[in-house]
C-alpha positions as a printed NumPy array, in Angstrom:
array([[124.108,  97.791,  88.744],
       [123.547,  95.229,  87.738],
       [121.939,  93.372,  90.558],
       [121.577,  89.641,  90.745],
       [120.705,  87.25 ,  93.406],
       [122.481,  84.728,  95.534],
       [120.429,  82.791,  98.226],
       [118.184,  85.104, 100.064],
       [119.962,  88.36 ,  99.093],
       [120.199,  90.604,  96.105],
       [123.804,  91.061,  95.3  ],
       [125.523,  93.991,  93.484],
       [128.42 ,  93.753,  91.1  ],
       [130.881,  94.267,  94.128],
       [129.4  ,  91.247,  95.944],
       [127.576,  93.145,  98.401],
       [124.253,  92.276,  99.655],
       [121.588,  94.705,  98.771],
       [118.596,  95.766, 100.838],
       [116.043,  97.245,  98.417],
       [113.354,  99.872,  99.496],
       [111.049, 101.452,  97.149],
       [107.602, 102.075,  95.952],
       [104.987, 100.816,  93.612],
       [104.693, 103.374,  90.598],
       [101.888, 104.059,  90.347],
       [ 98.186, 103.695,  91.536],
       [ 96.821, 105.527,  88.536],
       [ 98.832, 103.347,  86.029],
       [ 95.703, 101.122,  86.128],
       [ 93.702, 103.413,  83.79 ],
       [ 94.552, 104.967,  80.314],
       [ 95.309, 108.614,  79.847],
       [ 93.46 , 109.052,  76.559],
       [ 90.498, 109.013,  76.786],
       [ 90.72 , 109.773,  80.424],
       [ 90.246, 106.528,  82.455],
       [ 89.711, 107.85 ,  85.993],
       [ 87.181, 105.439,  87.355],
       [ 84.887, 108.112,  88.688],
       [ 84.346, 109.404,  85.169],
       [ 80.886, 107.58 ,  83.984],
       [ 82.36 , 107.779,  80.459],
       [ 85.647, 106.263,  81.073],
       [ 84.588, 102.79 ,  79.891],
       [ 83.133, 103.891,  76.62 ],
       [ 86.14 , 103.242,  74.534],
       [ 87.346,  99.597,  74.525],
       [ 90.14 ,  99.435,  72.083],
       [ 91.238, 103.   ,  71.028],
       [ 93.023, 103.915,  74.18 ],
       [ 96.455, 105.039,  75.286],
       [ 98.322, 104.662,  78.378],
       [101.269, 107.019,  77.509],
       [101.865, 109.1  ,  80.479],
       [101.295, 106.421,  82.967],
       [102.773, 106.468,  85.561],
       [104.001, 110.069,  84.724],
       [104.638, 112.389,  81.695],
       [108.174, 112.051,  80.366],
       [108.649, 115.762,  81.231],
       [108.181, 115.135,  84.747],
       [110.472, 112.107,  85.055],
       [113.472, 114.246,  86.596],
       [111.257, 115.668,  89.29 ],
       [109.561, 112.455,  90.388],
       [112.596, 110.147,  90.146],
       [114.919, 112.717,  91.791],
       [112.49 , 113.079,  94.813],
       [112.178, 109.152,  95.182],
       [115.994, 109.023,  94.973],
       [116.425, 111.802,  97.596],
       [113.856, 109.887,  99.88 ],
       [116.104, 106.666,  99.487],
       [113.19 , 104.779,  97.501],
       [115.245, 103.801,  94.427],
       [113.497, 100.583,  93.818],
       [110.24 , 100.307,  91.886],
       [107.433,  97.859,  91.278],
       [106.545,  99.295,  87.944],
       [102.952,  98.781,  87.   ],
       [102.159,  97.75 ,  83.295],
       [ 98.641,  96.514,  82.809],
       [ 98.143,  94.051,  79.907],
       [ 95.582,  96.336,  78.326],
       [ 98.394,  98.962,  78.181],
       [100.367,  96.823,  75.69 ],
       [ 97.49 ,  94.915,  73.742],
       [ 94.272,  96.978,  73.948],
       [ 93.679,  97.166,  70.296],
       [ 92.991,  93.568,  69.759],
       [ 94.918,  90.223,  70.082],
       [ 98.445,  90.436,  68.8  ],
       [ 98.281,  94.174,  68.224],
       [100.691,  95.941,  70.396],
       [101.003,  99.507,  71.268],
       [104.521, 100.335,  70.191],
       [103.974, 104.121,  70.88 ],
       [103.242, 103.178,  74.608],
       [106.369, 100.789,  74.388],
       [108.427, 103.704,  73.089],
       [107.24 , 105.859,  76.057],
       [107.886, 103.109,  78.536],
       [111.604, 102.405,  77.319],
       [112.376, 106.125,  77.415],
       [110.979, 106.389,  80.959],
       [112.995, 103.444,  82.191],
       [116.118, 104.756,  80.62 ],
       [115.428, 108.043,  82.707],
       [115.076, 105.918,  85.894],
       [118.618, 104.354,  85.051],
       [120.081, 107.717,  85.009],
       [118.922, 107.953,  88.624],
       [120.319, 104.499,  89.443],
       [116.796, 103.377,  90.152],
       [116.194,  99.605,  89.599],
       [112.889,  97.987,  89.047],
       [110.78 ,  95.058,  88.037],
       [107.928,  94.985,  85.735],
       [104.549,  94.137,  87.461],
       [101.855,  93.049,  85.104],
       [ 99.152,  94.543,  87.192],
       [ 95.59 ,  93.446,  87.55 ],
       [ 92.75 ,  93.656,  89.949],
       [ 89.541,  91.776,  89.405],
       [ 90.822,  90.856,  85.909],
       [ 89.917,  94.153,  84.022],
       [ 88.693,  97.761,  84.079],
       [ 85.672,  96.471,  82.566],
       [ 84.94 ,  94.171,  85.397],
       [ 85.582,  96.754,  87.974],
       [ 89.32 ,  96.7  ,  88.433],
       [ 92.128,  96.828,  85.854],
       [ 94.399,  94.651,  83.806],
       [ 93.074,  92.506,  80.948],
       [ 91.77 ,  94.316,  77.61 ],
       [ 88.102,  94.226,  76.726],
       [ 88.64 ,  91.746,  73.938],
       [ 89.341,  89.042,  76.554],
       [ 85.749,  88.979,  77.459],
       [ 84.785,  88.859,  73.837],
       [ 86.915,  85.954,  73.409],
       [ 84.915,  84.156,  76.011],
       [ 81.539,  85.432,  74.445],
       [ 80.751,  88.15 ,  76.779],
       [ 79.631,  91.685,  76.233],
       [ 81.143,  94.185,  78.692],
       [ 78.428,  96.706,  78.02 ],
       [ 75.907,  94.4  ,  79.926],
       [ 78.035,  93.846,  83.145],
       [ 76.278,  96.563,  85.291],
       [ 72.547,  95.656,  84.494],
       [ 73.347,  91.847,  85.016],
       [ 75.162,  92.221,  88.31 ],
       [ 78.344,  90.626,  86.713],
       [ 80.458,  93.546,  88.063],
       [ 80.3  ,  96.237,  90.493],
       [ 81.555,  99.53 ,  88.709],
       [ 82.591, 102.663,  90.168],
       [ 81.694, 104.405,  87.006],
       [ 77.939, 103.419,  87.781],
       [ 77.909, 105.33 ,  91.226],
       [ 80.888, 107.676,  91.125],
       [ 80.091, 109.61 ,  94.275],
       [ 78.341, 106.952,  96.259],
       [ 80.758, 104.015,  95.777],
       [ 81.334, 102.197,  99.131],
       [ 85.081, 102.07 , 100.217],
       [ 86.819,  98.756,  98.975],
       [ 83.795,  97.269,  97.721],
       [ 85.553,  96.857,  94.373],
       [ 87.192,  93.565,  95.642],
       [ 83.674,  91.946,  95.749],
       [ 84.222,  91.749,  91.94 ],
       [ 86.347,  88.677,  92.397],
       [ 83.079,  86.805,  93.365],
       [ 80.871,  88.414,  90.644],
       [ 80.467,  86.473,  87.422],
       [ 82.738,  88.497,  84.982],
       [ 85.922,  88.253,  87.056],
       [ 85.445,  84.69 ,  88.373],
       [ 84.528,  83.488,  84.979],
       [ 87.578,  84.877,  83.445],
       [ 90.105,  83.596,  86.16 ],
       [ 88.635,  80.305,  85.867],
       [ 89.113,  80.131,  82.015],
       [ 92.448,  81.644,  82.126],
       [ 93.9  ,  79.195,  84.639],
       [ 91.77 ,  76.247,  84.257],
       [ 89.96 ,  76.363,  80.8  ],
       [ 91.397,  73.115,  79.587],
       [ 90.033,  71.262,  82.746],
       [ 86.674,  72.975,  83.274],
       [ 85.592,  74.285,  79.827],
       [ 87.504,  71.92 ,  77.517],
       [ 85.091,  72.62 ,  74.612],
       [ 85.515,  76.346,  74.689],
       [ 87.761,  77.001,  71.775],
       [ 89.076,  80.314,  70.271],
       [ 91.29 ,  80.293,  66.979],
       [ 91.864,  76.592,  67.305],
       [ 93.03 ,  76.847,  71.057],
       [ 91.272,  75.973,  74.244],
       [ 90.614,  79.371,  75.834],
       [ 93.101,  78.679,  78.626],
       [ 95.841,  78.427,  75.983],
       [ 94.608,  81.401,  73.956],
       [ 94.532,  83.839,  76.824],
       [ 97.838,  82.601,  78.361],
       [ 99.569,  82.772,  74.979],
       [ 98.564,  86.298,  74.369],
       [ 99.537,  87.323,  78.154],
       [102.84 ,  85.781,  77.929],
       [103.616,  87.056,  74.474],
       [102.422,  90.497,  75.317],
       [104.867,  90.77 ,  78.196],
       [107.673,  88.94 ,  76.29 ],
       [107.237,  91.761,  73.779],
       [107.894,  94.287,  76.614],
       [111.091,  92.322,  77.682],
       [112.383,  92.694,  74.046],
       [112.046,  96.271,  74.469],
       [113.853,  96.809,  77.937],
       [116.085,  93.966,  77.867],
       [119.088,  96.159,  77.366],
       [118.522,  98.208,  80.441],
       [120.552,  96.824,  83.44 ],
       [118.133,  98.453,  85.826],
       [115.253,  96.061,  84.818],
       [115.805,  93.098,  87.164],
       [112.81 ,  91.067,  85.99 ],
       [108.992,  90.634,  85.794],
       [106.433,  89.915,  88.295],
       [103.908,  86.972,  86.97 ],
       [100.587,  88.57 ,  87.6  ],
       [ 99.445,  90.666,  90.602],
       [ 97.498,  88.785,  93.203],
       [ 96.227,  85.873,  90.851],
       [ 92.839,  84.591,  91.858],
       [ 91.392,  81.098,  91.67 ],
       [ 87.941,  82.247,  90.129],
       [ 85.768,  79.133,  90.761],
       [ 88.584,  76.56 ,  91.005],
       [ 88.409,  74.786,  94.299],
       [ 85.004,  76.269,  95.315],
       [ 83.296,  73.296,  97.056],
       [ 79.693,  74.362,  96.467],
       [ 78.453,  76.83 ,  94.173],
       [ 75.267,  77.471,  96.375],
       [ 77.206,  78.753,  99.274],
       [ 79.566,  81.632, 100.201],
       [ 81.74 ,  79.733, 102.714],
       [ 84.732,  79.952, 100.227],
       [ 84.85 ,  83.827, 100.654],
       [ 87.536,  85.454, 103.022],
       [ 84.849,  87.855, 104.138],
       [ 81.335,  89.155, 103.073],
       [ 80.337,  92.674, 102.6  ],
       [ 77.609,  94.203, 100.81 ],
       [ 75.361,  92.443,  98.355],
       [ 76.894,  89.076,  97.839],
       [ 75.172,  86.51 ,  95.338],
       [ 76.422,  83.03 ,  95.614],
       [ 78.426,  81.772,  92.676],
       [ 75.285,  79.95 ,  91.384],
       [ 73.22 ,  83.077,  91.781],
       [ 75.957,  85.174,  89.975],
       [ 75.681,  82.717,  87.108],
       [ 71.931,  82.863,  86.882],
       [ 71.968,  86.706,  87.278],
       [ 74.405,  86.804,  84.155],
       [ 71.821,  84.78 ,  82.115],
       [ 68.96 ,  87.062,  82.903],
       [ 67.227,  85.565,  86.005],
       [ 66.219,  87.637,  88.84 ],
       [ 67.918,  86.574,  92.244],
       [ 67.461,  87.423,  95.861],
       [ 70.887,  87.852,  97.264],
       [ 72.256,  88.343, 100.774],
       [ 73.298,  91.8  , 101.955],
       [ 75.915,  91.807, 104.59 ],
       [ 75.494,  95.546, 105.133],
       [ 78.351,  96.202, 107.419],
       [ 81.153,  98.524, 106.208],
       [ 83.733,  96.129, 107.961],
       [ 84.715,  92.586, 107.273],
       [ 82.069,  90.431, 109.111],
       [ 83.636,  87.626, 110.926],
       [ 81.415,  85.657, 111.272],
       [ 79.406,  87.091, 108.526],
       [ 76.181,  88.814, 109.376],
       [ 73.465,  88.872, 106.777],
       [ 71.449,  92.082, 107.335],
       [ 68.796,  91.521, 104.819],
       [ 68.088,  90.15 , 101.302],
       [ 68.033,  92.401,  98.217],
       [ 66.535,  91.454,  94.821],
       [ 68.848,  91.925,  91.751],
       [ 66.801,  91.711,  88.53 ],
       [ 68.452,  91.988,  85.117],
       [ 65.147,  91.804,  83.377],
       [ 66.077,  89.153,  81.119],
       [ 69.349,  90.738,  79.944],
       [ 72.396,  88.612,  79.661],
       [ 76.232,  88.986,  79.564],
       [ 76.48 ,  87.116,  76.4  ],
       [ 76.989,  88.527,  73.06 ],
       [ 74.105,  87.825,  70.59 ],
       [ 75.88 ,  84.866,  68.842],
       [ 77.021,  83.149,  72.173],
       [ 75.761,  81.14 ,  75.039],
       [ 76.74 ,  80.607,  78.43 ],
       [ 79.968,  78.418,  79.015],
       [ 78.859,  77.045,  82.287],
       [ 75.502,  75.883,  81.04 ],
       [ 77.444,  74.317,  78.014],
       [ 79.449,  72.285,  80.672],
       [ 76.347,  71.   ,  82.27 ],
       [ 76.727,  72.791,  85.444],
       [ 73.092,  74.311,  85.309],
       [ 70.094,  74.213,  82.974],
       [ 66.742,  75.637,  82.676],
       [ 63.89 ,  73.616,  84.161],
       [ 60.487,  72.915,  82.882],
       [ 59.042,  75.95 ,  84.579],
       [ 61.547,  78.246,  82.887],
       [ 63.599,  78.642,  85.969],
       [ 67.484,  77.927,  86.432],
       [ 68.333,  74.853,  88.195],
       [ 71.922,  74.002,  89.34 ],
       [ 72.965,  70.513,  88.403],
       [ 76.564,  70.361,  89.665],
       [ 77.189,  72.512,  92.559],
       [ 80.517,  70.712,  93.26 ],
       [ 81.898,  70.907,  89.579],
       [ 84.919,  73.139,  90.61 ],
       [ 85.676,  71.359,  94.016],
       [ 88.488,  69.022,  94.77 ],
       [ 90.905,  71.186,  92.619],
       [ 94.265,  72.51 ,  93.992],
       [ 94.512,  75.817,  92.419],
       [ 98.096,  76.748,  93.63 ],
       [ 99.694,  73.424,  92.596],
       [ 97.834,  72.386,  89.582],
       [ 96.932,  75.672,  87.88 ],
       [ 99.056,  78.636,  89.356],
       [102.444,  76.848,  89.199],
       [102.095,  75.736,  85.459],
       [101.232,  79.236,  84.534],
       [104.191,  80.662,  86.428],
       [106.412,  77.992,  84.595],
       [104.949,  79.186,  81.301],
       [105.356,  82.774,  82.047],
       [108.933,  82.345,  83.274],
       [109.84 ,  80.378,  80.084],
       [108.285,  83.188,  77.843],
       [110.531,  85.955,  79.537],
       [113.536,  83.93 ,  79.8  ],
       [113.462,  83.148,  76.025],
       [114.095,  86.884,  75.637],
       [115.96 ,  87.952,  78.817],
       [117.584,  84.719,  80.277],
       [118.982,  86.393,  83.381],
       [115.504,  88.067,  84.411],
       [114.38 ,  87.397,  87.872],
       [110.818,  86.156,  88.187],
       [108.843,  87.848,  90.958],
       [106.088,  85.357,  91.82 ],
       [102.988,  85.797,  93.86 ],
       [100.343,  83.585,  95.06 ],
       [ 96.855,  84.453,  96.344],
       [ 96.946,  87.028,  99.116],
       [ 97.737,  85.454, 102.414],
       [ 98.513,  82.075, 100.798],
       [101.866,  80.272, 100.42 ],
       [103.259,  80.139,  96.909],
       [103.448,  77.07 ,  94.631],
       [106.34 ,  74.539,  95.47 ],
       [109.35 ,  74.576,  93.019],
       [112.188,  72.095,  93.273],
       [114.365,  74.393,  91.125],
       [114.045,  77.99 ,  92.325],
       [116.897,  79.564,  90.325],
       [116.045,  83.258,  89.353],
       [112.827,  83.21 ,  91.456],
       [111.936,  86.   ,  93.999],
       [108.988,  85.616,  96.273],
       [106.744,  88.86 ,  96.203],
       [103.933,  88.449,  98.591],
       [101.632,  91.233,  99.894],
       [100.34 ,  92.272, 103.193],
       [ 97.808,  94.987, 104.517],
       [ 96.592,  95.599, 108.009],
       [ 92.994,  94.713, 107.282],
       [ 91.401,  96.89 , 110.046],
       [ 93.137, 100.161, 108.962],
       [ 92.67 ,  99.425, 105.32 ],
       [ 88.937,  98.648, 105.461],
       [ 87.959, 100.995, 108.097],
       [ 90.143, 103.839, 107.322],
       [ 90.625, 104.444, 111.084],
       [ 93.742, 103.895, 112.871],
       [ 94.308, 103.778, 116.507],
       [ 98.115, 103.32 , 117.652],
       [ 96.856, 101.456, 120.873],
       [ 93.981,  99.331, 119.462],
       [ 93.871,  96.949, 116.426],
       [ 92.543,  93.499, 115.674],
       [ 94.059,  90.298, 114.409],
       [ 92.021,  89.031, 111.673],
       [ 93.884,  85.695, 111.406],
       [ 93.417,  84.754, 115.113],
       [ 90.327,  86.701, 115.761],
       [ 91.681,  88.521, 118.89 ],
       [ 92.075,  92.344, 119.903],
       [ 95.548,  93.777, 119.893],
       [ 96.018,  95.982, 122.82 ],
       [ 99.033,  98.41 , 123.314],
       [101.751,  99.267, 121.073],
       [103.968,  96.212, 121.92 ],
       [101.103,  93.937, 120.96 ],
       [100.454,  95.495, 117.578],
       [104.24 ,  95.662, 116.71 ],
       [104.483,  92.111, 117.587],
       [101.449,  91.369, 115.206],
       [103.179,  93.13 , 112.494],
       [106.413,  91.277, 112.854],
       [104.721,  88.024, 112.991],
       [102.677,  88.672, 109.747],
       [105.771,  89.847, 107.746],
       [107.968,  87.095, 109.466],
       [105.489,  84.309, 107.911],
       [106.759,  84.987, 104.461],
       [110.178,  83.672, 105.176],
       [108.69 ,  80.443, 106.39 ],
       [106.36 ,  80.214, 103.386],
       [109.414,  80.959, 100.962],
       [111.72 ,  78.398, 102.869],
       [108.98 ,  75.598, 102.627],
       [107.947,  76.147,  98.959],
       [110.949,  77.698,  97.216],
       [113.951,  77.403,  99.598],
       [116.518,  80.207, 100.317],
       [115.182,  82.828,  97.835],
       [114.967,  86.621,  98.203],
       [111.804,  88.297,  99.347],
       [110.298,  91.395,  98.227],
       [107.148,  92.52 ,  99.862],
       [105.561,  93.886,  96.861],
       [102.654,  95.63 ,  98.426],
       [101.772,  97.136, 101.802],
       [100.503, 100.554, 102.674],
       [ 97.711, 102.417, 104.353],
       [ 94.832, 104.954, 103.354],
       [ 95.917, 108.377, 103.651],
       [ 92.369, 109.607, 104.143],
       [ 92.364, 108.155, 107.509],
       [ 90.023, 109.364, 110.279],
       [ 87.684, 111.249, 107.974],
       [ 90.591, 112.645, 105.978],
       [ 91.215, 115.258, 108.727],
       [ 95.06 , 115.343, 107.672],
       [ 94.046, 117.121, 104.492],
       [ 92.803, 120.018, 106.349],
       [ 95.113, 120.159, 109.152],
       [ 98.054, 119.127, 107.459],
       [ 99.077, 116.726, 110.16 ],
       [ 99.974, 113.218, 108.821],
       [101.267, 111.914, 112.248],
       [ 98.565, 109.126, 112.46 ],
       [ 99.542, 107.951, 109.078],
       [103.325, 108.126, 109.821],
       [102.638, 105.916, 113.041],
       [100.572, 103.45 , 111.049],
       [103.345, 103.175, 108.378],
       [106.088, 103.007, 111.087],
       [104.405,  99.85 , 112.372],
       [104.749,  98.248, 109.047],
       [108.332,  99.515, 108.256],
       [109.905,  98.797, 111.574],
       [108.422,  95.28 , 111.18 ],
       [109.838,  95.014, 107.707],
       [113.093,  96.133, 109.158],
       [112.982,  93.399, 111.939],
       [112.59 ,  90.808, 109.216],
       [115.291,  92.453, 106.878],
       [112.787,  92.346, 103.932],
       [112.943,  94.313, 100.771],
       [109.906,  96.081,  99.807],
       [107.928,  98.428,  97.549],
       [105.369, 100.486,  99.352],
       [101.902, 100.958,  97.838],
       [102.244, 103.614,  96.421],
       [103.638, 106.808,  94.847],
       [100.995, 108.477,  92.369],
       [102.23 , 111.587,  90.885],
       [ 98.691, 112.835,  89.883],
       [ 97.138, 111.971,  93.29 ],
       [ 94.54 , 114.49 ,  94.626],
       [ 92.806, 115.005,  98.004],
       [ 89.468, 114.784,  96.281],
       [ 89.92 , 111.629,  94.143],
       [ 92.901, 110.014,  95.71 ],
       [ 94.825, 107.702,  93.295],
       [ 91.856, 107.928,  90.767],
       [ 90.844, 104.33 ,  90.831],
       [ 87.911, 103.003,  92.792],
       [ 88.194, 105.62 ,  95.468],
       [ 91.534, 104.567,  96.881],
       [ 94.03 , 106.951,  98.352],
       [ 97.295, 105.393,  99.497],
       [ 99.899, 107.58 ,  97.742],
       [102.729, 108.976,  99.749],
       [102.673, 111.984,  97.457],
       [100.139, 114.449,  96.389],
       [100.16 , 117.752,  94.532],
       [ 97.561, 119.009,  96.872],
       [100.126, 118.685,  99.626],
       [102.842, 120.434,  97.597],
       [103.053, 123.844,  98.98 ],
       [106.388, 124.654,  97.735],
       [107.355, 123.077,  94.36 ],
       [111.164, 124.11 ,  94.951],
       [111.156, 121.995,  98.079],
       [111.917, 118.417,  97.092],
       [109.998, 117.162, 100.042],
       [106.926, 119.178,  99.756],
       [103.907, 116.979,  98.438],
       [105.183, 114.181, 100.67 ],
       [102.988, 112.495, 103.081],
       [104.066, 110.778, 106.33 ],
       [107.701, 111.36 , 105.351],
       [108.772, 111.063, 109.11 ],
       [108.121, 107.346, 108.599],
       [108.556, 106.625, 105.192],
       [112.056, 108.337, 104.58 ],
       [114.169, 106.504, 107.096],
       [117.768, 105.261, 107.292],
       [118.672, 101.733, 106.147],
       [121.632,  99.673, 104.973],
       [121.75 ,  99.741, 101.11 ],
       [124.85 ,  97.909, 100.3  ],
       [126.385,  95.451, 102.931],
       [129.743,  93.854, 102.678],
       [128.473,  90.471, 104.102],
       [125.503,  89.018, 105.518],
       [123.013,  91.437, 107.328],
       [122.011,  90.253, 110.903],
       [119.815,  93.07 , 112.424],
       [118.514,  96.383, 111.481],
       [116.287,  98.752, 113.5  ],
       [115.263, 102.408, 113.329],
       [113.574, 104.075, 116.303],
       [111.718, 106.95 , 114.985],
       [111.002, 108.472, 118.172],
       [114.417, 108.614, 119.464],
       [115.974, 108.945, 115.995],
       [118.319, 105.935, 116.602],
       [119.572, 103.572, 113.837],
       [121.347, 100.523, 114.44 ],
       [122.55 ,  97.729, 112.059],
       [124.769,  94.619, 112.422],
       [126.193,  92.324, 109.817],
       [128.757,  89.525, 109.374],
       [131.432,  90.43 , 106.774],
       [132.266,  88.542, 103.701],
       [135.973,  88.501, 103.362],
       [135.807,  88.248,  99.605],
       [134.022,  91.948,  99.366],
       [136.404,  94.748,  99.315],
       [133.959,  97.704,  98.907],
       [132.487,  99.38 , 102.085],
       [128.89 ,  99.007, 103.572],
       [126.939, 101.85 , 102.632],
       [123.992, 103.409, 104.655],
       [121.272, 105.705, 103.409],
       [120.957, 108.408, 106.183],
       [118.336, 110.906, 105.333],
       [119.012, 114.265, 106.451],
       [115.466, 114.988, 107.121],
       [115.657, 112.432, 110.119],
       [118.612, 114.179, 111.615],
       [118.05 , 117.88 , 111.279],
       [120.588, 118.766, 114.02 ],
       [123.304, 116.293, 112.742],
       [124.154, 112.78 , 114.08 ],
       [127.158, 111.069, 115.248],
       [128.196, 107.438, 114.09 ],
       [129.393, 104.829, 116.505],
       [130.924, 101.564, 115.084],
       [132.002,  98.363, 116.741],
       [135.407,  98.413, 114.74 ],
       [136.857,  99.585, 111.564],
       [136.29 , 103.184, 110.189],
       [133.558, 105.165, 108.607],
       [133.055, 108.371, 106.645],
       [130.036, 110.64 , 106.795],
       [128.856, 111.957, 103.482],
       [125.98 , 114.244, 104.714],
       [125.328, 116.216, 101.42 ],
       [124.93 , 112.697,  99.783],
       [122.921, 111.245, 102.671],
       [125.311, 108.469, 102.972],
       [127.653, 106.913, 105.502],
       [130.412, 104.562, 104.237],
       [131.717, 101.864, 106.767],
       [134.853,  99.641, 106.389],
       [134.828,  97.021, 108.768],
       [137.971,  95.369, 110.231],
       [139.025,  91.898, 109.526],
       [138.049,  90.731, 113.022],
       [135.935,  87.692, 112.856],
       [133.018,  89.246, 114.585],
       [129.596,  90.797, 113.939],
       [130.128,  94.476, 113.067],
       [127.752,  97.045, 114.37 ],
       [126.852, 100.559, 113.351],
       [124.981, 102.843, 115.3  ],
       [123.649, 106.362, 113.841],
       [122.441, 108.72 , 116.835],
       [120.759, 111.961, 116.474],
       [122.499, 115.119, 117.981],
       [119.048, 116.076, 119.178],
       [118.378, 114.791, 122.656],
       [115.738, 112.187, 122.836],
       [112.43 , 112.9  , 124.385],
       [112.108, 112.175, 127.928],
       [110.804, 108.68 , 128.854],
       [108.037, 108.076, 131.286],
       [108.745, 105.673, 133.92 ],
       [106.324, 102.975, 134.558],
       [105.443, 104.684, 138.022],
       [104.945, 107.982, 136.055],
       [102.523, 106.29 , 133.751],
       [100.632, 104.683, 136.744],
       [100.334, 108.04 , 138.398],
       [ 98.95 , 109.65 , 135.321],
       [ 96.436, 107.04 , 134.862],
       [ 95.453, 107.447, 138.76 ],
       [ 94.949, 111.178, 138.189],
       [ 92.637, 110.459, 135.107],
       [ 90.701, 108.057, 137.021],
       [ 90.398, 110.355, 140.101],
       [ 89.298, 113.292, 137.746],
       [ 86.712, 110.964, 136.259],
       [ 85.18 , 110.172, 139.849],
       [ 85.324, 113.625, 140.712],
       [ 83.283, 114.725, 137.658],
       [ 80.894, 112.004, 138.12 ],
       [ 80.438, 112.856, 141.703],
       [ 79.665, 116.442, 140.64 ],
       [ 77.276, 115.415, 138.27 ],
       [ 75.413, 113.2  , 140.758],
       [ 75.155, 116.267, 143.081],
       [ 73.926, 118.426, 140.407],
       [ 71.132, 115.842, 139.635],
       [ 72.542, 114.943, 136.159]])
């Protein structure tokens, strides 16, 4: 501390390059503590303004336990979730100072553990009231909507409406339902697409953005004295809403179709009380190409999303109207087409947000995101910018199934067969981020802000058997690829109140590397951890120069790292070497120079020589590696299996079966 940036690296106060590994804290930070906001509770949306997020992500009295555990695991870098609603839930300009007192105290406690972080203004599908999290309920009111009518009009899919029968990952469909796509469109493009919609003398775009920026600038004022707060994310996974959608009558702009999917035009008509026959894609998997199973009628029975004194913003813009026979008719299906969301709408918002934060914290780093899988906006001046993209293995995330030898590339639509092919795919996906950054931002640091896996894989069998080896393998594919690319990361996620029954307590998700339900021995700091054999791994934390290569072979328990030294750095290179990976101890080999093993501190310090050469460090387990099968041995085993199958088939034929 403090940590700054130089080129593509984070830099500590000794001039060493920092590689930052950590977690998102936390999955349940999306919902309030009072009244209880867990999304499986039907009553959790009843209170719109008088709520509290004090205790999210964890009670202050548990801070030593959880921060101590994360530090012990080498995960001392946090993407710290703070939804807009947590700050400004009671109304525009009314900030929850009691929550901010709690937040400040918690981040001060993180500083005691040398845990650094950045604040993430987290949202998913705009708000809790539209099926996700993020914005306060009054933002809908500013646009004229009544959140109590979202379910009956099909404007949002709510876990609260079907708590025990909510399809896995279906919440993401809300990006293409009326409530969320209208709010994103107004937030980013109100001046362009709804110029007449004014609130308190401002166009709704400026009204919403001004409150959003001011709310997080208010947070910045409370934490600016803390050296472990590196900066602020701009917005989790910003969405284009309707901006750039070529045809409101079609679903072609969607990345995949799943479940009941009205077109944007149908969603608009439903929100205004008109029954529609929407396509039901039925499949639990992303359908590529989409496969419509049947058509389902959604009938709001005349109910609308609008407050009694308000009318539809899109009808006011002449996009649609009611025909002579009382039926809705689309007038301008291409109203939002030919717009570049990233360049013309997202970039100005990021600039506005950065200016608001820098007015309070001039040295804050701005961690920017674009839409998932899309490159960021281009900036000629990228000083103090950090690129923070996300990646999830779609097949594992959506199916909650994992096969270490078989996967699918959803980008190139091809099967991935065998470990080598799957690992290459992961390395390629993470490697794309460096190309995106170089082209749009230049030589800036990258933090992969989210990646992770569902821990209820394969029918949640690990919860009964206690065997998280499949989860560990799935995570290791990600983590090894991240090491290959020398990327910083915050894994999604660590949820202190996770449970086997309800996961992270938000829309049925369960991606936490910790759960009380796995905590058999509270005196054991590792107890409660999931898939720790992959998550807790050696890495180079502080490097006296430029990192070149880093790899950990989990099966062989072999860690290798190389770097090119910076002659201006006098402090040693420091490795995190967890004892859990080397229960029988380890030895260290170096190309030159000298090293010191601090096993009790889980550290290795390395002082390189002044030779102009790449310096290499190897950490090797004292436990003999598992025996390798030769290609001929593997071929012999396959032959035996095939012979056994033919034998069994032959016996079945003789028995007439």
